[in-house]
mmCIF file of C-alpha atoms and ligand atoms in Angstrom:
data_model
loop_
_atom_site.group_PDB
_atom_site.id
_atom_site.type_symbol
_atom_site.label_atom_id
_atom_site.label_comp_id
_atom_site.label_asym_id
_atom_site.label_seq_id
_atom_site.Cartn_x
_atom_site.Cartn_y
_atom_site.Cartn_z
ATOM 1 C CA MET B 21 0.558 17.057 17.485
ATOM 2 C CA PRO B 22 0.760 13.791 15.484
ATOM 3 C CA THR B 23 -1.482 10.883 16.405
ATOM 4 C CA ILE B 24 -0.635 7.178 16.378
ATOM 5 C CA ASP B 25 -3.348 6.651 13.755
ATOM 6 C CA GLU B 26 -1.615 9.152 11.428
ATOM 7 C CA THR B 27 1.583 7.093 11.589
ATOM 8 C CA HIS B 28 -0.116 3.856 10.500
ATOM 9 C CA ILE B 29 1.348 2.839 7.122
ATOM 10 C CA VAL B 30 0.411 -0.219 5.055
ATOM 11 C CA ASN B 31 2.355 -1.516 2.055
ATOM 12 C CA ARG B 32 2.170 -4.627 -0.111
ATOM 13 C CA GLU B 33 4.901 -6.368 -2.107
ATOM 14 C CA ARG B 34 4.223 -9.384 -4.329
ATOM 15 C CA VAL B 35 7.027 -11.866 -3.601
ATOM 16 C CA GLN B 36 8.863 -12.480 -6.890
ATOM 17 C CA PRO B 37 11.614 -15.004 -7.707
ATOM 18 C CA THR B 38 14.095 -12.099 -7.519
ATOM 19 C CA HIS B 39 13.160 -11.668 -3.812
ATOM 20 C CA ALA B 40 13.694 -15.339 -2.979
ATOM 21 C CA ASN B 41 16.194 -17.333 -0.955
ATOM 22 C CA ASN B 42 17.106 -20.946 -1.836
ATOM 23 C CA TYR B 43 13.832 -22.209 -0.345
ATOM 24 C CA GLN B 44 11.303 -20.586 -2.708
ATOM 25 C CA SER B 45 10.323 -17.945 -0.170
ATOM 26 C CA ALA B 46 11.203 -14.309 0.534
ATOM 27 C CA HIS B 47 14.811 -13.699 1.591
ATOM 28 C CA GLY B 48 15.006 -12.424 5.161
ATOM 29 C CA GLY B 49 17.170 -9.484 4.177
ATOM 30 C CA ILE B 50 14.623 -8.371 1.594
ATOM 31 C CA VAL B 51 11.815 -8.609 4.164
ATOM 32 C CA MET B 52 13.901 -6.532 6.593
ATOM 33 C CA LYS B 53 14.493 -3.918 3.889
ATOM 34 C CA TRP B 54 10.719 -3.605 3.357
ATOM 35 C CA MET B 55 10.228 -3.368 7.131
ATOM 36 C CA ASP B 56 12.914 -0.704 7.496
ATOM 37 C CA GLU B 57 11.460 1.395 4.681
ATOM 38 C CA ILE B 58 7.904 1.355 5.984
ATOM 39 C CA GLY B 59 9.040 1.828 9.588
ATOM 40 C CA ALA B 60 10.908 4.970 8.519
ATOM 41 C CA MET B 61 7.715 6.270 6.882
ATOM 42 C CA SER B 62 5.808 5.849 10.166
ATOM 43 C CA ALA B 63 8.642 7.512 12.077
ATOM 44 C CA MET B 64 8.715 10.470 9.699
ATOM 45 C CA ARG B 65 4.941 10.937 10.081
ATOM 46 C CA ALA B 66 5.475 11.091 13.841
ATOM 47 C CA ALA B 67 8.593 13.269 13.718
ATOM 48 C CA ARG B 68 7.489 15.610 10.927
ATOM 49 C CA GLU B 69 11.134 15.296 9.905
ATOM 50 C CA SER B 70 13.465 12.994 8.030
ATOM 51 C CA CYS B 71 14.528 10.019 10.151
ATOM 52 C CA VAL B 72 17.363 7.486 10.130
ATOM 53 C CA THR B 73 17.257 3.959 11.504
ATOM 54 C CA ALA B 74 19.090 3.714 14.841
ATOM 55 C CA GLN B 75 18.044 0.202 15.841
ATOM 56 C CA MET B 76 15.956 -2.726 14.747
ATOM 57 C CA SER B 77 15.429 -5.379 17.408
ATOM 58 C CA SER B 78 13.410 -8.491 18.191
ATOM 59 C CA VAL B 79 13.199 -9.310 14.498
ATOM 60 C CA ASP B 80 11.128 -12.478 14.604
ATOM 61 C CA PHE B 81 10.803 -14.630 11.484
ATOM 62 C CA GLU B 82 7.919 -16.904 12.489
ATOM 63 C CA ARG B 83 6.970 -18.226 9.038
ATOM 64 C CA PRO B 84 8.207 -17.942 5.443
ATOM 65 C CA ILE B 85 6.435 -15.942 2.724
ATOM 66 C CA PRO B 86 6.334 -18.154 -0.382
ATOM 67 C CA ILE B 87 6.975 -16.812 -3.874
ATOM 68 C CA GLY B 88 3.633 -15.707 -5.340
ATOM 69 C CA ASP B 89 2.160 -14.620 -2.021
ATOM 70 C CA THR B 90 1.831 -10.964 -1.136
ATOM 71 C CA ALA B 91 3.832 -9.540 1.756
ATOM 72 C CA LEU B 92 1.516 -7.256 3.739
ATOM 73 C CA ILE B 93 3.723 -4.873 5.727
ATOM 74 C CA GLU B 94 2.274 -2.594 8.431
ATOM 75 C CA SER B 95 3.839 -0.201 10.890
ATOM 76 C CA TYR B 96 2.930 2.450 13.403
ATOM 77 C CA ALA B 97 4.784 4.697 15.831
ATOM 78 C CA TYR B 98 3.836 4.086 19.452
ATOM 79 C CA ALA B 99 6.265 6.184 21.511
ATOM 80 C CA THR B 100 8.700 9.067 21.231
ATOM 81 C CA GLY B 101 11.745 10.230 23.160
ATOM 82 C CA ARG B 102 13.421 13.617 22.788
ATOM 83 C CA THR B 103 14.647 12.972 19.240
ATOM 84 C CA SER B 104 13.716 9.310 18.706
ATOM 85 C CA VAL B 105 10.573 7.531 17.543
ATOM 86 C CA ARG B 106 9.778 3.900 18.408
ATOM 87 C CA VAL B 107 7.918 1.896 15.794
ATOM 88 C CA ARG B 108 6.229 -1.515 15.699
ATOM 89 C CA ILE B 109 6.453 -3.335 12.361
ATOM 90 C CA GLU B 110 4.435 -6.436 11.428
ATOM 91 C CA VAL B 111 4.417 -8.523 8.255
ATOM 92 C CA ALA B 112 1.881 -11.103 7.098
ATOM 93 C CA ARG B 113 1.689 -13.362 4.082
ATOM 94 C CA GLU B 114 -1.457 -12.648 2.129
ATOM 95 C CA ASP B 115 -3.032 -15.024 -0.371
ATOM 96 C CA PRO B 116 -3.460 -12.889 -3.504
ATOM 97 C CA HIS B 117 -6.660 -14.750 -4.494
ATOM 98 C CA THR B 118 -8.537 -14.843 -1.189
ATOM 99 C CA GLY B 119 -6.923 -12.086 0.885
ATOM 100 C CA ASP B 120 -6.423 -14.578 3.742
ATOM 101 C CA THR B 121 -3.500 -13.526 5.936
ATOM 102 C CA GLU B 122 -1.115 -15.208 8.354
ATOM 103 C CA GLU B 123 1.490 -13.379 10.465
ATOM 104 C CA THR B 124 5.071 -14.071 9.380
ATOM 105 C CA THR B 125 7.497 -11.470 10.721
ATOM 106 C CA SER B 126 7.641 -8.683 13.296
ATOM 107 C CA ALA B 127 10.092 -6.246 14.843
ATOM 108 C CA TYR B 128 10.540 -3.180 16.994
ATOM 109 C CA ALA B 129 12.621 -0.311 15.610
ATOM 110 C CA THR B 130 13.951 3.046 16.756
ATOM 111 C CA PHE B 131 14.385 5.906 14.316
ATOM 112 C CA VAL B 132 16.018 9.265 15.037
ATOM 113 C CA ALA B 133 14.860 12.555 13.522
ATOM 114 C CA ILE B 134 17.669 14.364 11.762
ATOM 115 C CA GLU B 135 18.013 17.982 10.732
ATOM 116 C CA ASP B 136 21.243 19.230 9.164
ATOM 117 C CA GLY B 137 22.889 15.942 10.082
ATOM 118 C CA THR B 138 22.150 16.032 13.812
ATOM 119 C CA PRO B 139 19.320 14.653 15.978
ATOM 120 C CA THR B 140 16.438 17.102 16.318
ATOM 121 C CA PRO B 141 13.489 17.126 18.764
ATOM 122 C CA VAL B 142 10.240 15.396 17.809
ATOM 123 C CA PRO B 143 6.710 16.363 18.919
ATOM 124 C CA ASP B 144 4.740 14.292 21.427
ATOM 125 C CA LEU B 145 2.671 11.480 19.961
ATOM 126 C CA THR B 146 -0.942 11.190 21.044
ATOM 127 C CA ALA B 147 -3.370 8.250 21.060
ATOM 128 C CA GLU B 148 -6.831 9.598 20.240
ATOM 129 C CA THR B 149 -8.769 6.377 19.715
ATOM 130 C CA GLU B 150 -9.271 3.349 21.937
ATOM 131 C CA ALA B 151 -7.648 1.203 19.237
ATOM 132 C CA ALA B 152 -4.559 3.439 19.207
ATOM 133 C CA LYS B 153 -4.341 3.358 23.008
ATOM 134 C CA GLN B 154 -4.478 -0.433 22.882
ATOM 135 C CA LEU B 155 -1.748 -0.603 20.206
ATOM 136 C CA ARG B 156 0.478 1.665 22.317
ATOM 137 C CA GLU B 157 -0.086 -0.295 25.532
ATOM 138 C CA THR B 158 0.640 -3.604 23.828
ATOM 139 C CA ALA B 159 3.807 -2.306 22.172
ATOM 140 C CA LEU B 160 5.086 -0.698 25.401
ATOM 141 C CA ALA B 161 4.434 -3.920 27.305
ATOM 142 C CA GLU B 162 6.090 -6.166 24.715
ATOM 143 C CA GLU B 163 8.956 -4.021 23.345
ATOM 144 C CA PRO B 164 12.467 -5.311 24.175
ATOM 145 C CA ASP B 165 14.488 -3.753 26.990
ATOM 146 C CA ARG B 166 16.305 -0.646 25.763
HETATM 147 C C1 ACO G 203 16.507 5.050 6.473
HETATM 148 C C2 ACO G 203 17.927 4.573 6.428
HETATM 149 O O1 ACO G 203 18.265 3.698 5.725
HETATM 150 S S1 ACO G 203 19.035 5.327 7.473
HETATM 151 C C3 ACO G 203 20.534 4.398 7.271
HETATM 152 C C4 ACO G 203 20.836 3.543 8.424
HETATM 153 N N1 ACO G 203 21.011 4.338 9.617
HETATM 154 C C5 ACO G 203 22.088 5.143 9.803
HETATM 155 O O2 ACO G 203 22.965 5.284 8.983
HETATM 156 C C6 ACO G 203 22.157 5.876 11.121
HETATM 157 C C7 ACO G 203 23.567 5.818 11.690
HETATM 158 N N2 ACO G 203 23.587 6.306 13.069
HETATM 159 C C8 ACO G 203 23.648 7.610 13.336
HETATM 160 O O3 ACO G 203 23.742 8.465 12.457
HETATM 161 C C9 ACO G 203 23.628 8.021 14.788
HETATM 162 O O4 ACO G 203 24.006 6.917 15.595
HETATM 163 C C10 ACO G 203 22.221 8.517 15.251
HETATM 164 C C11 ACO G 203 21.833 9.776 14.479
HETATM 165 C C12 ACO G 203 21.149 7.439 15.027
HETATM 166 C C13 ACO G 203 22.241 8.825 16.746
HETATM 167 O O5 ACO G 203 23.319 9.731 16.935
HETATM 168 P P1 ACO G 203 23.898 9.999 18.390
HETATM 169 O O6 ACO G 203 25.087 10.850 18.261
HETATM 170 O O7 ACO G 203 23.980 8.707 19.156
HETATM 171 O O8 ACO G 203 22.753 10.909 18.978
HETATM 172 P P2 ACO G 203 22.330 11.113 20.480
HETATM 173 O O9 ACO G 203 23.287 10.491 21.460
HETATM 174 O O10 ACO G 203 22.025 12.574 20.614
HETATM 175 O O11 ACO G 203 20.968 10.286 20.589
HETATM 176 C C14 ACO G 203 19.849 10.724 19.858
HETATM 177 C C15 ACO G 203 18.735 9.757 20.115
HETATM 178 O O12 ACO G 203 19.034 8.532 19.460
HETATM 179 C C16 ACO G 203 18.848 7.452 20.372
HETATM 180 N N3 ACO G 203 19.785 6.424 19.973
HETATM 181 C C17 ACO G 203 21.066 6.578 19.608
HETATM 182 N N4 ACO G 203 21.609 5.396 19.279
HETATM 183 C C18 ACO G 203 20.619 4.469 19.420
HETATM 184 C C19 ACO G 203 20.554 3.063 19.240
HETATM 185 N N5 ACO G 203 21.593 2.346 18.827
HETATM 186 N N6 ACO G 203 19.391 2.458 19.496
HETATM 187 C C20 ACO G 203 18.298 3.139 19.909
HETATM 188 N N7 ACO G 203 18.300 4.489 20.090
HETATM 189 C C21 ACO G 203 19.455 5.126 19.868
HETATM 190 C C22 ACO G 203 19.162 8.050 21.719
HETATM 191 O O13 ACO G 203 18.588 7.291 22.769
HETATM 192 C C23 ACO G 203 18.526 9.413 21.591
HETATM 193 O O14 ACO G 203 17.120 9.303 21.795
HETATM 194 P P3 ACO G 203 16.269 10.487 22.526
HETATM 195 O O15 ACO G 203 16.741 11.802 21.965
HETATM 196 O O16 ACO G 203 14.860 10.220 22.162
HETATM 197 O O17 ACO G 203 16.543 10.372 23.984
#
């Protein structure tokens, strides 16, 4: 049975001029692409199957990520349905010299496990550590209405 800790994925992308909008910071669509990709990785760890994105909601762009900073993208699965996996995704800007971080973007997403083109059941997700239990409780309390 997969654990929440096993679904925790971390990725970094250095924000380049090719990722930018007209304001010298990361384009929102590029940030969402990074979030979708890493969210799918967490979902697949939980589902033990390939997953497609069904929904991304409460996408909150709190702050920009300037060119030259690192985008630190993290996700974890916190709940499952019959064939779906719900994932929390958070992004921070990270100073490449100091490692200092500041939250910039977050979202909740639902992915669906697919086998031969149709939704397929996923295993239950367990929270083995106190930290994982806390992550799950926070996400369940704060996720948008479905
Ligand atoms: C990684 C990528 O880039 S993937 C590309 C982008 N994504 C896509 O192309 C997916 C396009 N959408 C689809 O193929 C379909 O809508 C699917 C596979 C997501 C769902 O197909 P459906 O025929 O609706 O399946 P079904 O009604 O059996 O529902 C399956 C599960 O999906 C959930 N679901 C379906 N649509 C949504 C939605 N819009 N939002 C949240 N959950 C949804 C259902 O609640 C159900 O969950 P459960 O089994 O845990 O109870």
